[in-house]
Backbone as JSON, one array per atom type, in Angstrom:
{
  "sequence": "XXXXXXXXXXXXXXXXXXXXXXXXXXXXXXXXXXXXXXXXXXXXXXXXXXXXXXXXXXXXXXXXXXX",
  "N": [[39.08, -37.91, 80.56], [39.09, -38.85, 83.14], [41.78, -39.02, 83.75], [42.52, -36.37, 84.01], [41.11, -35.67, 86.34], [42.49, -37.24, 88.19], [45.04, -36.12, 88.08], [44.49, -33.49, 88.93], [43.52, -33.98, 91.53], [45.81, -35.04, 92.71], [47.49, -32.83, 92.49], [46.11, -31.06, 94.17], [46.49, -32.37, 96.6], [49.26, -32.04, 96.95], [49.4, -29.24, 97.09], [47.88, -28.83, 99.39], [49.56, -29.94, 101.27], [51.74, -28.21, 101.06], [50.52, -25.83, 101.89], [50.0, -26.48, 104.51], [52.53, -26.63, 105.68], [53.5, -24.14, 105.36], [53.35, -21.96, 107.34], [55.47, -22.59, 108.97], [57.75, -22.71, 107.51], [58.45, -21.2, 104.79], [56.75, -18.99, 104.98], [56.86, -17.53, 107.53], [55.4, -17.26, 110.78], [54.86, -14.8, 113.35], [57.52, -14.46, 115.75], [57.06, -14.34, 118.45], [56.07, -16.17, 121.2], [53.72, -15.89, 122.69], [51.82, -14.65, 121.18], [48.78, -14.39, 119.2], [48.95, -15.2, 116.52], [50.98, -17.03, 116.57], [50.19, -18.97, 118.46], [47.63, -19.82, 117.66], [46.94, -19.46, 114.88], [49.01, -20.61, 113.22], [49.03, -23.46, 114.03], [46.37, -24.06, 113.26], [46.34, -23.62, 110.48], [48.16, -25.61, 109.78], [46.76, -27.95, 110.55], [44.46, -27.8, 108.87], [45.73, -27.88, 106.4], [46.84, -30.45, 106.47], [44.47, -31.96, 106.58], [43.34, -31.32, 104.07], [45.34, -32.43, 102.45], [45.15, -35.2, 103.15], [42.47, -35.87, 102.43], [42.51, -35.31, 99.69], [44.51, -37.02, 98.85], [43.36, -39.53, 99.38], [41.17, -39.37, 97.64], [42.57, -39.27, 95.21], [43.75, -41.8, 95.2], [41.44, -43.44, 95.15], [40.29, -42.66, 92.67], [42.34, -43.51, 91.01], [42.24, -46.28, 91.32], [39.76, -46.81, 90.21], [40.18, -46.37, 87.62]],
  "CA": [[38.58, -37.02, 81.6], [39.47, -39.38, 84.44], [43.2, -38.69, 83.99], [42.56, -34.97, 84.46], [40.68, -35.68, 87.74], [43.56, -37.8, 88.98], [46.1, -35.11, 88.14], [44.04, -32.39, 89.78], [43.49, -34.46, 92.92], [47.21, -35.12, 93.15], [47.99, -31.45, 92.65], [45.48, -30.52, 95.37], [47.16, -32.97, 97.75], [50.55, -31.37, 97.1], [49.15, -27.85, 97.54], [47.45, -28.9, 100.78], [50.76, -30.17, 102.08], [52.5, -26.94, 101.06], [49.79, -24.86, 102.71], [50.13, -26.88, 105.91], [53.85, -26.38, 106.25], [53.87, -22.74, 105.05], [53.66, -21.08, 108.48], [56.67, -23.03, 109.66], [58.93, -22.72, 106.63], [58.73, -20.03, 103.94], [55.92, -17.86, 105.36], [56.95, -17.65, 108.98], [54.55, -16.43, 111.62], [55.67, -14.0, 114.28], [58.35, -15.28, 116.64], [56.64, -14.23, 119.89], [55.29, -17.37, 121.53], [52.44, -15.63, 123.31], [50.95, -13.96, 120.2], [47.72, -15.17, 118.61], [49.35, -15.8, 115.25], [51.85, -18.15, 116.85], [49.47, -19.96, 119.23], [46.38, -20.34, 117.06], [46.88, -19.46, 113.41], [49.92, -21.59, 112.62], [48.52, -24.83, 114.15], [45.14, -24.19, 112.49], [46.72, -23.75, 109.09], [48.77, -26.92, 109.68], [45.7, -28.98, 110.62], [43.66, -27.75, 107.64], [46.6, -28.37, 105.31], [46.9, -31.93, 106.55], [43.14, -32.5, 106.2], [43.26, -31.19, 102.61], [46.24, -33.44, 101.89], [44.64, -36.56, 103.34], [41.26, -36.07, 101.62], [42.89, -35.33, 98.28], [45.26, -38.25, 98.57], [42.37, -40.63, 99.33], [40.45, -39.23, 96.37], [43.5, -39.66, 94.13], [43.86, -43.28, 95.22], [40.19, -44.02, 94.68], [40.19, -42.43, 91.27], [43.37, -44.32, 90.31], [41.77, -47.65, 91.32], [38.57, -46.91, 89.34], [40.63, -46.22, 86.24]],
  "C": [[39.02, -37.52, 82.99], [40.95, -39.08, 84.78], [43.34, -37.26, 84.5], [42.15, -34.91, 85.95], [41.78, -36.24, 88.63], [44.68, -36.79, 89.15], [45.7, -33.98, 89.06], [43.95, -32.79, 91.26], [44.91, -34.57, 93.51], [47.81, -33.74, 93.37], [47.36, -30.79, 93.9], [46.11, -31.09, 96.63], [48.52, -32.28, 97.99], [50.37, -29.94, 97.61], [48.65, -27.82, 98.98], [48.61, -29.12, 101.72], [51.61, -28.9, 102.16], [51.83, -25.87, 101.92], [49.94, -25.18, 104.19], [51.5, -26.54, 106.49], [54.32, -24.92, 106.01], [54.15, -21.9, 106.28], [54.97, -21.42, 109.21], [57.94, -22.94, 108.8], [59.12, -21.39, 105.91], [57.84, -18.83, 104.24], [55.79, -17.86, 106.87], [55.95, -16.75, 109.67], [55.45, -15.68, 112.57], [56.39, -14.91, 115.28], [57.95, -15.22, 118.1], [55.71, -15.38, 120.23], [53.93, -17.1, 122.14], [51.45, -14.9, 122.39], [49.94, -14.92, 119.58], [48.15, -15.89, 117.33], [50.28, -17.02, 115.46], [51.12, -19.32, 117.56], [48.33, -20.6, 118.47], [46.48, -20.49, 115.54], [47.77, -20.5, 112.8], [49.45, -23.01, 112.82], [47.24, -25.07, 113.37], [45.42, -24.39, 111.02], [47.34, -25.14, 108.84], [47.73, -28.02, 109.62], [44.87, -28.98, 109.32], [44.46, -28.2, 106.42], [46.69, -29.89, 105.27], [45.57, -32.55, 106.14], [42.97, -32.43, 104.68], [44.12, -32.24, 101.94], [45.64, -34.83, 101.99], [43.42, -36.82, 102.46], [41.61, -36.15, 100.13], [43.69, -36.59, 97.93], [44.34, -39.46, 98.5], [41.57, -40.56, 98.05], [41.31, -39.63, 95.2], [43.6, -41.19, 94.05], [42.6, -43.95, 94.7], [39.97, -43.83, 93.18], [41.17, -43.29, 90.46], [42.87, -45.79, 90.25], [40.57, -47.84, 90.39], [38.97, -46.87, 87.86], [40.83, -47.57, 85.65]]
}
């Protein structure tokens, strides 16, 4: 059961990283610099993606050490 938790935590970290870089790579936001989606939405998605990545990576490391 612990191995499944480690795998899921690692997968969540990868998905958080992908969600964070999505607005800048494969799901581009609008190109107009003064629009709300460019000023607010893209940086917010990036920050939340990084937070998800960091929390999941820490959880993966802690679960790996407890194993």
